[in-house]
XYZ file of C-alpha atoms in Angstrom:
540
model
C -144.702 171.015 60.875
C -142.092 169.438 58.618
C -138.362 169.138 59.463
C -135.429 168.030 57.317
C -133.393 166.555 60.170
C -133.697 165.567 63.810
C -131.304 168.378 64.629
C -133.876 170.807 63.261
C -136.538 169.163 65.429
C -134.423 169.463 68.549
C -133.533 173.101 67.875
C -137.205 173.925 67.271
C -138.418 172.303 70.493
C -135.610 173.830 72.569
C -136.345 177.282 71.158
C -140.023 176.813 71.953
C -139.131 175.601 75.466
C -136.883 178.606 76.024
C -139.680 181.022 75.194
C -142.171 179.198 77.399
C -139.778 178.558 80.298
C -139.022 174.851 80.574
C -136.108 172.543 79.743
C -136.038 169.708 77.188
C -134.874 166.125 77.606
C -134.164 163.991 74.517
C -136.114 160.739 74.727
C -136.113 157.300 73.124
C -136.229 156.498 69.431
C -137.188 153.672 67.091
C -134.887 152.645 64.252
C -135.344 150.823 60.977
C -132.916 150.295 58.079
C -130.237 152.363 59.862
C -132.624 155.315 60.050
C -134.424 156.754 63.050
C -138.124 156.385 62.310
C -139.631 157.816 65.490
C -138.054 160.198 68.033
C -139.443 161.573 71.304
C -138.617 164.844 73.094
C -139.911 165.476 76.604
C -140.177 168.237 79.132
C -137.248 167.605 81.480
C -139.730 167.115 84.339
C -141.534 164.266 82.542
C -142.002 160.985 84.389
C -140.359 159.967 87.671
C -136.792 158.999 88.475
C -136.096 155.439 89.595
C -135.450 155.301 93.306
C -131.936 154.394 94.406
C -131.713 151.563 96.906
C -129.799 152.855 99.971
C -126.429 151.149 100.485
C -126.937 149.014 97.344
C -124.081 146.711 96.361
C -122.556 146.040 92.961
C -121.753 142.619 91.514
C -118.538 142.359 93.531
C -120.423 142.904 96.758
C -118.940 146.356 97.371
C -121.339 149.063 98.461
C -121.984 151.703 95.826
C -121.698 155.333 96.774
C -125.049 157.095 96.741
C -125.384 160.814 96.135
C -128.112 163.071 97.445
C -129.452 164.321 94.088
C -132.257 166.877 94.078
C -135.434 165.550 92.397
C -136.575 167.489 89.319
C -139.195 165.204 87.786
C -142.856 165.491 88.699
C -144.717 163.372 86.135
C -145.228 166.145 83.573
C -146.756 164.833 80.309
C -145.552 167.603 77.936
C -143.746 166.211 74.894
C -143.515 165.990 71.125
C -143.054 162.909 68.934
C -141.846 163.068 65.333
C -142.001 160.408 62.623
C -139.994 159.972 59.437
C -142.188 160.077 56.341
C -141.758 158.520 52.910
C -140.262 161.810 51.707
C -137.469 161.429 54.315
C -138.725 164.365 56.344
C -139.902 164.411 59.948
C -143.380 165.437 61.023
C -144.873 165.947 64.475
C -147.343 163.158 65.143
C -147.980 163.870 68.816
C -147.689 166.985 70.965
C -148.799 167.745 74.530
C -148.461 171.403 75.454
C -149.879 171.332 78.982
C -147.407 171.143 81.872
C -148.095 170.044 85.434
C -145.695 172.577 86.960
C -144.858 176.253 86.809
C -142.507 177.787 84.251
C -139.157 179.466 84.793
C -139.274 183.277 84.758
C -137.494 185.108 81.898
C -134.588 186.210 84.135
C -133.785 182.546 84.925
C -134.198 180.990 81.472
C -130.442 180.949 80.886
C -130.131 178.468 83.781
C -132.294 175.810 82.098
C -130.122 172.829 81.189
C -131.319 172.485 77.596
C -130.536 176.173 77.027
C -126.969 175.858 78.247
C -123.883 174.935 76.277
C -120.189 175.763 76.383
C -119.794 177.969 73.327
C -116.708 178.155 71.139
C -116.064 181.613 72.579
C -116.181 180.207 76.109
C -113.838 177.369 75.102
C -111.413 179.857 73.530
C -111.489 182.069 76.628
C -110.892 179.048 78.879
C -107.986 177.917 76.684
C -106.336 181.358 76.724
C -106.833 181.724 80.465
C -105.152 178.391 81.169
C -102.256 179.451 78.915
C -101.838 182.406 81.274
C -102.138 180.170 84.395
C -105.619 181.559 85.116
C -108.039 178.985 86.521
C -111.512 178.004 85.323
C -113.357 180.035 87.980
C -111.506 183.193 86.988
C -112.114 182.394 83.317
C -115.852 182.235 84.019
C -115.768 185.609 85.768
C -113.952 187.044 82.753
C -116.685 185.654 80.469
C -119.326 187.226 82.711
C -117.727 190.638 82.252
C -116.895 190.335 78.541
C -120.356 188.983 77.605
C -122.248 191.594 79.600
C -123.790 189.358 82.250
C -124.201 185.738 83.315
C -127.311 185.363 81.172
C -125.200 185.953 78.054
C -122.406 183.491 78.849
C -124.474 180.503 77.740
C -123.360 178.156 80.505
C -122.807 178.000 84.241
C -119.467 177.854 86.004
C -120.119 174.177 86.723
C -120.708 173.549 83.004
C -117.340 175.135 82.225
C -115.619 173.119 84.958
C -117.224 169.905 83.692
C -116.146 170.680 80.132
C -112.539 171.154 81.279
C -112.709 167.979 83.393
C -113.998 165.964 80.427
C -111.296 167.431 78.195
C -108.598 166.347 80.638
C -110.065 162.845 80.795
C -110.145 162.695 76.995
C -106.444 163.567 76.611
C -105.270 161.564 79.636
C -104.238 158.395 77.805
C -102.482 160.326 75.025
C -101.027 163.120 77.165
C -97.343 162.148 76.951
C -97.619 161.405 73.223
C -99.233 164.799 72.642
C -96.462 166.499 74.624
C -93.701 164.800 72.625
C -95.623 165.597 69.430
C -95.597 169.275 70.427
C -91.820 169.109 70.848
C -91.471 167.452 67.441
C -93.597 170.175 65.824
C -91.326 172.794 67.380
C -88.331 171.046 65.834
C -90.043 170.866 62.434
C -90.635 174.627 62.514
C -87.090 175.386 63.721
C -84.407 172.663 63.394
C -82.404 174.435 66.130
C -85.016 173.299 68.646
C -83.505 170.405 70.615
C -85.257 167.650 72.512
C -84.640 164.064 73.564
C -86.766 161.628 75.535
C -86.776 158.083 76.901
C -89.572 155.607 77.565
C -89.535 152.509 79.760
C -90.326 148.914 78.745
C -94.036 149.661 79.003
C -93.790 152.666 76.707
C -94.206 155.252 79.473
C -92.326 158.549 79.249
C -89.642 158.592 81.959
C -87.199 161.289 80.807
C -87.496 164.272 78.505
C -85.293 167.335 77.979
C -85.819 170.298 75.671
C -84.137 173.604 74.798
C -85.253 175.879 71.992
C -83.019 177.937 69.701
C -83.087 180.956 72.026
C -82.083 178.782 75.001
C -79.094 177.463 73.088
C -78.090 180.937 71.924
C -78.448 182.317 75.457
C -76.269 179.515 76.803
C -73.524 180.369 74.309
C -73.475 183.904 75.764
C -74.604 183.514 79.375
C -73.662 179.895 80.101
C -70.638 180.441 82.351
C -72.742 180.074 85.491
C -75.799 177.794 85.515
C -78.353 176.962 88.182
C -80.085 173.552 88.134
C -83.050 173.249 90.485
C -84.778 169.928 91.142
C -86.917 171.147 94.041
C -90.027 172.049 92.068
C -93.333 170.302 92.715
C -93.885 167.330 90.459
C -96.603 167.169 87.808
C -99.705 164.940 87.541
C -97.477 161.884 86.972
C -95.075 162.575 89.861
C -92.305 163.514 87.443
C -89.802 166.047 88.732
C -89.459 169.303 86.792
C -85.779 170.320 86.479
C -85.062 173.721 84.861
C -81.649 175.120 83.877
C -81.290 178.854 84.547
C -78.605 181.458 83.867
C -78.199 185.224 84.280
C -78.299 187.577 81.299
C -76.720 190.991 80.651
C -79.592 192.726 82.482
C -79.005 190.580 85.598
C -82.297 188.802 84.853
C -82.858 185.076 85.216
C -82.834 183.466 81.775
C -84.204 180.035 80.863
C -81.636 177.648 79.316
C -83.590 174.381 79.073
C -85.591 171.983 81.223
C -86.429 168.357 81.835
C -88.994 166.059 83.379
C -87.586 163.033 85.222
C -89.546 160.075 86.574
C -87.029 159.522 89.387
C -83.997 161.113 91.035
C -81.548 158.258 90.576
C -77.937 158.823 89.559
C -78.516 157.326 86.095
C -81.369 159.773 85.467
C -79.168 162.761 86.269
C -76.309 161.278 84.242
C -78.685 161.106 81.262
C -79.839 164.666 81.968
C -76.370 166.243 82.037
C -75.196 164.220 79.040
C -78.245 165.394 77.100
C -77.743 168.987 78.251
C -74.136 168.944 77.026
C -75.280 167.461 73.724
C -77.797 170.275 73.311
C -75.161 172.894 74.103
C -72.499 171.641 71.713
C -70.454 169.867 74.377
C -69.564 173.114 76.191
C -69.708 172.741 79.978
C -70.381 175.672 82.342
C -67.636 177.011 84.613
C -69.910 176.808 87.659
C -73.123 174.936 88.372
C -75.276 175.472 91.450
C -77.835 172.916 92.624
C -79.884 171.940 95.641
C -78.550 169.336 98.067
C -79.062 166.097 96.164
C -76.572 163.245 96.442
C -77.580 161.700 93.094
C -77.161 164.983 91.268
C -73.807 165.565 92.951
C -72.557 162.155 91.789
C -73.797 162.742 88.234
C -72.108 166.154 88.021
C -68.813 164.685 89.214
C -69.090 162.035 86.492
C -70.288 164.124 83.525
C -68.967 167.608 84.415
C -65.653 166.844 86.153
C -64.107 170.232 85.350
C -67.153 172.289 86.349
C -67.143 173.806 89.834
C -70.182 172.594 91.792
C -71.731 174.685 94.542
C -75.001 174.532 96.480
C -77.749 177.108 96.185
C -77.576 179.433 99.197
C -81.215 180.421 98.877
C -82.484 176.869 99.384
C -80.243 176.425 102.423
C -81.176 179.749 104.022
C -84.859 179.068 103.316
C -84.663 176.092 105.706
C -83.283 178.092 108.648
C -86.696 179.055 110.155
C -87.702 175.402 110.576
C -84.328 174.525 112.135
C -84.472 177.104 114.953
C -86.971 177.656 117.760
C -89.864 180.145 117.670
C -87.900 182.769 119.594
C -85.025 182.857 117.089
C -87.445 182.721 114.171
C -88.663 186.208 115.107
C -85.333 187.538 116.423
C -84.226 190.380 114.122
C -80.786 190.526 115.721
C -80.165 186.855 114.968
C -81.173 187.232 111.324
C -79.111 190.379 110.873
C -75.982 188.698 112.214
C -76.553 185.443 110.306
C -77.123 187.208 106.988
C -74.051 189.374 107.505
C -71.987 186.275 108.290
C -73.240 184.205 105.360
C -73.584 186.865 102.692
C -71.119 189.528 103.792
C -67.981 187.743 105.030
C -64.996 188.840 102.966
C -62.608 186.031 103.885
C -62.727 182.615 105.516
C -61.313 183.811 108.840
C -64.021 186.456 109.129
C -66.704 183.895 108.337
C -65.364 181.399 110.893
C -65.201 184.044 113.611
C -68.724 185.352 112.992
C -70.245 181.867 112.628
C -68.751 180.592 115.892
C -69.876 183.750 117.680
C -73.467 183.330 116.436
C -73.594 179.623 117.315
C -72.323 180.366 120.830
C -74.514 183.414 121.519
C -77.742 181.715 120.385
C -77.096 178.228 121.771
C -76.749 176.499 118.405
C -73.407 174.768 118.915
C -75.145 171.389 119.362
C -77.642 171.911 116.545
C -77.059 169.061 114.075
C -78.375 170.951 111.070
C -76.168 174.000 111.606
C -73.196 171.726 112.291
C -73.738 169.863 109.025
C -74.054 173.165 107.114
C -70.785 174.306 108.650
C -69.061 171.097 107.568
C -69.991 171.754 103.927
C -69.348 175.526 104.142
C -66.999 175.492 101.151
C -69.924 174.337 98.996
C -72.283 177.227 99.731
C -70.651 180.168 101.519
C -69.670 182.774 98.837
C -66.357 183.680 100.411
C -65.061 180.195 99.539
C -65.584 180.589 95.805
C -64.668 184.197 95.094
C -61.975 182.973 92.701
C -64.503 181.257 90.416
C -65.286 183.622 87.507
C -68.730 185.250 87.828
C -69.719 183.054 90.791
C -71.340 186.105 92.381
C -73.936 186.272 89.611
C -76.086 183.562 91.211
C -75.629 184.430 94.855
C -78.395 186.991 95.344
C -81.544 185.996 97.223
C -83.796 188.183 95.071
C -82.730 186.407 91.878
C -83.327 182.958 93.371
C -86.736 184.066 94.636
C -87.544 185.500 91.201
C -86.656 182.258 89.413
C -88.576 180.224 91.990
C -91.651 182.420 91.582
C -91.417 182.213 87.780
C -91.405 178.412 87.630
C -93.954 177.911 90.409
C -96.499 179.820 88.321
C -97.014 176.862 86.022
C -95.923 173.817 88.039
C -98.176 171.918 90.422
C -99.181 168.310 91.015
C -102.453 168.390 89.084
C -101.071 169.513 85.727
C -100.861 167.194 82.754
C -98.067 167.579 80.201
C -100.344 169.390 77.755
C -101.553 171.821 80.430
C -97.973 172.427 81.539
C -96.853 173.114 77.974
C -99.553 175.744 77.435
C -98.681 177.581 80.650
C -94.941 177.182 80.242
C -94.788 178.717 76.766
C -96.838 181.721 77.841
C -94.659 182.312 80.906
C -91.486 181.950 78.828
C -92.754 184.522 76.334
C -93.343 186.913 79.245
C -89.803 186.364 80.548
C -88.304 187.047 77.136
C -90.480 190.109 76.689
C -88.938 191.551 79.861
C -85.485 191.089 78.323
C -86.591 192.887 75.150
C -87.961 195.764 77.221
C -84.684 196.041 79.132
C -82.756 195.957 75.829
C -84.883 198.790 74.512
C -84.370 200.935 77.617
C -80.588 200.431 77.565
C -80.368 201.232 73.850
C -82.516 204.341 73.822
C -81.991 206.024 77.194
C -78.941 207.367 79.030
C -78.403 207.011 82.785
C -77.592 210.056 84.873
C -73.884 210.533 85.650
C -72.796 210.904 89.275
C -69.242 212.133 88.593
C -67.356 214.002 85.861
C -65.002 211.027 85.471
C -64.519 209.803 81.872
C -64.596 206.134 82.943
C -68.161 206.517 84.245
C -69.284 207.962 80.918
C -67.500 205.217 78.989
C -69.027 202.425 81.074
C -72.525 203.887 80.729
C -72.225 203.097 77.015
C -70.609 199.662 77.443
C -72.820 198.256 80.199
C -76.566 197.692 80.230
C -78.372 199.982 82.661
C -78.717 197.238 85.274
C -75.001 196.390 85.276
C -74.049 200.067 85.061
C -76.126 200.743 88.184
C -73.956 198.232 90.083
C -70.804 199.791 88.660
C -72.025 203.276 89.557
C -72.429 202.217 93.187
C -68.707 201.424 93.203
C -67.947 204.747 91.500
C -69.763 206.730 94.199
C -68.056 204.884 97.072
C -64.665 205.334 95.382
C -65.343 209.065 95.058
C -66.574 209.597 98.607
C -64.756 207.082 100.785
C -61.701 205.483 99.151
C -58.230 206.780 99.909
C -54.844 205.574 98.651
C -52.862 204.869 101.827
C -49.644 203.621 100.268
C -47.893 202.599 97.050
C -45.187 199.985 96.517
C -43.521 198.906 93.284
C -41.986 195.569 92.334
C -40.804 195.280 88.726
C -43.927 195.481 86.510
C -46.386 195.386 89.420
C -47.500 198.440 91.349
C -49.261 197.712 94.654
C -51.767 200.187 96.085
C -53.144 199.995 99.610
C -56.687 201.388 99.665
C -58.853 202.180 102.670
C -62.616 202.683 102.400
C -65.749 203.195 104.468
C -65.502 199.720 105.999
C -62.066 200.715 107.371
C -60.641 197.561 105.864
C -57.563 197.963 103.754
C -57.479 196.392 100.314
C -54.476 195.786 98.097
C -54.739 196.451 94.376
C -51.991 195.002 92.186
C -51.753 196.973 88.959
C -49.727 195.695 86.004
C -47.872 198.737 84.674
C -47.593 197.222 81.206
C -51.231 196.422 80.407
C -52.870 198.389 83.249
C -54.805 195.307 84.366
C -55.616 195.391 88.059
C -56.419 192.734 90.654
C -57.916 193.577 94.032
C -57.876 191.484 97.180
C -61.677 191.958 97.516
C -62.115 189.914 94.272
C -65.305 191.683 93.257
C -64.244 191.789 89.611
C -63.474 188.062 89.518
C -66.741 187.018 91.154
C -69.115 189.616 89.750
C -67.522 190.961 86.587
C -67.394 194.691 87.394
C -64.442 196.748 88.702
C -64.516 197.341 92.436
C -64.245 200.706 94.186
C -60.591 200.028 94.992
C -59.543 199.433 91.380
C -61.557 202.483 90.319
C -59.702 204.625 92.842
C -56.354 203.333 91.555
C -57.295 204.077 87.943
C -58.087 207.638 88.975
C -54.865 208.084 90.904
């Protein structure tokens, strides 16, 4: 037989081997004038493997690790040898067809090594799965289903895992450069994409921040209250992932930008907040919530002196189970009282009374952790920052859990920058798709009215469905439980005393000139929607 290239020879012998039921190993060759003159191809069970010396040492004297590898060779003589002729074509000059072993049955041929390869389809599936934070094992199962069986995949799960391992090794030394190059390409496509980075004296990436055009637009609309969370698991290089998050008009968490930092020093956070302000046109948020980090606190005081700084309640409350004994951990009464105290106190006196009662009843007066949380109560208990506009937007546990779940989907210690970027972009697209879906629902559907009041109908058009649902809760309570107990007038201000289901009286001060009302419950100031008490006054 005559072949144009060695590739043709190899494909021929592998096809022949597949039909017969054995695997091929590429052998030695002889070169001359930069051309391969003679090439050998063997049955994979040809010859015998050299024996490893147990506990052998390398040149440094250290013992080499030995692995228990299953023996496959048995001295089989089957092979072909090809030689390059004067016409530059290869011809078979030697062929042994007889094997000294049995052949693989047809249902196992796909497992032969020479018949296996990671196809372009498998690579594409693996790539898309990792974009969606789906691991290699799950990607292989997906290939099994989509290709109609393992025999049609073309490779084993181990082959796919090895391919991904080798790919990671290949990009390892250029990972940071590839990541920054991706950011630069984003900026080339859309100049509104913002990023900045820093490298150390050895050229290693130590700080990077980015925010795309949508992040910057969202900040201009939803940037009054911002959460900065530096508690996420670091990446492959032990760099801390620090996302900036806000709340949109559907009460959804919205991504505003993010950074990777090599350390948590004050100067790193100073750089971060300076860069964030630069990206956002120098406009600082009214309120910023963070975890308990002294370096971040110092940086905020330096760069954002006029921004109110509060601690994330969710992170603090998440630590409670480890700070109490097993009995309290499972005590429903304790949790009910603590949550009511922390989340539901309506003034500082009420909080102090409930807190002291809980500490006394459950023997926590001497607990150092609870004592330290009490000492910084003005930094995390909502009742102490009701006057800060929209501070209530970030206080809900469900929203903090949602944001935490979102970011944890694509952050863990094994990820390289390139792997992170693939997963991150896919997750961000999903988050933004949810906002589009909510926009569509609010634009093209109408919520059911609970009262005949004109203000309810008007607000159903003004608010998104999610915000209107919160407003409607206040409407229903105002209708069923709020009563005007008294009215006093003082020049342009009319004061209404309102009682409700909680039996607490609230005072609503209504300006008779512009009809703007303020309530002592401060729901409007902290959350942005009129409370039940103001609603009742407007109806009166």
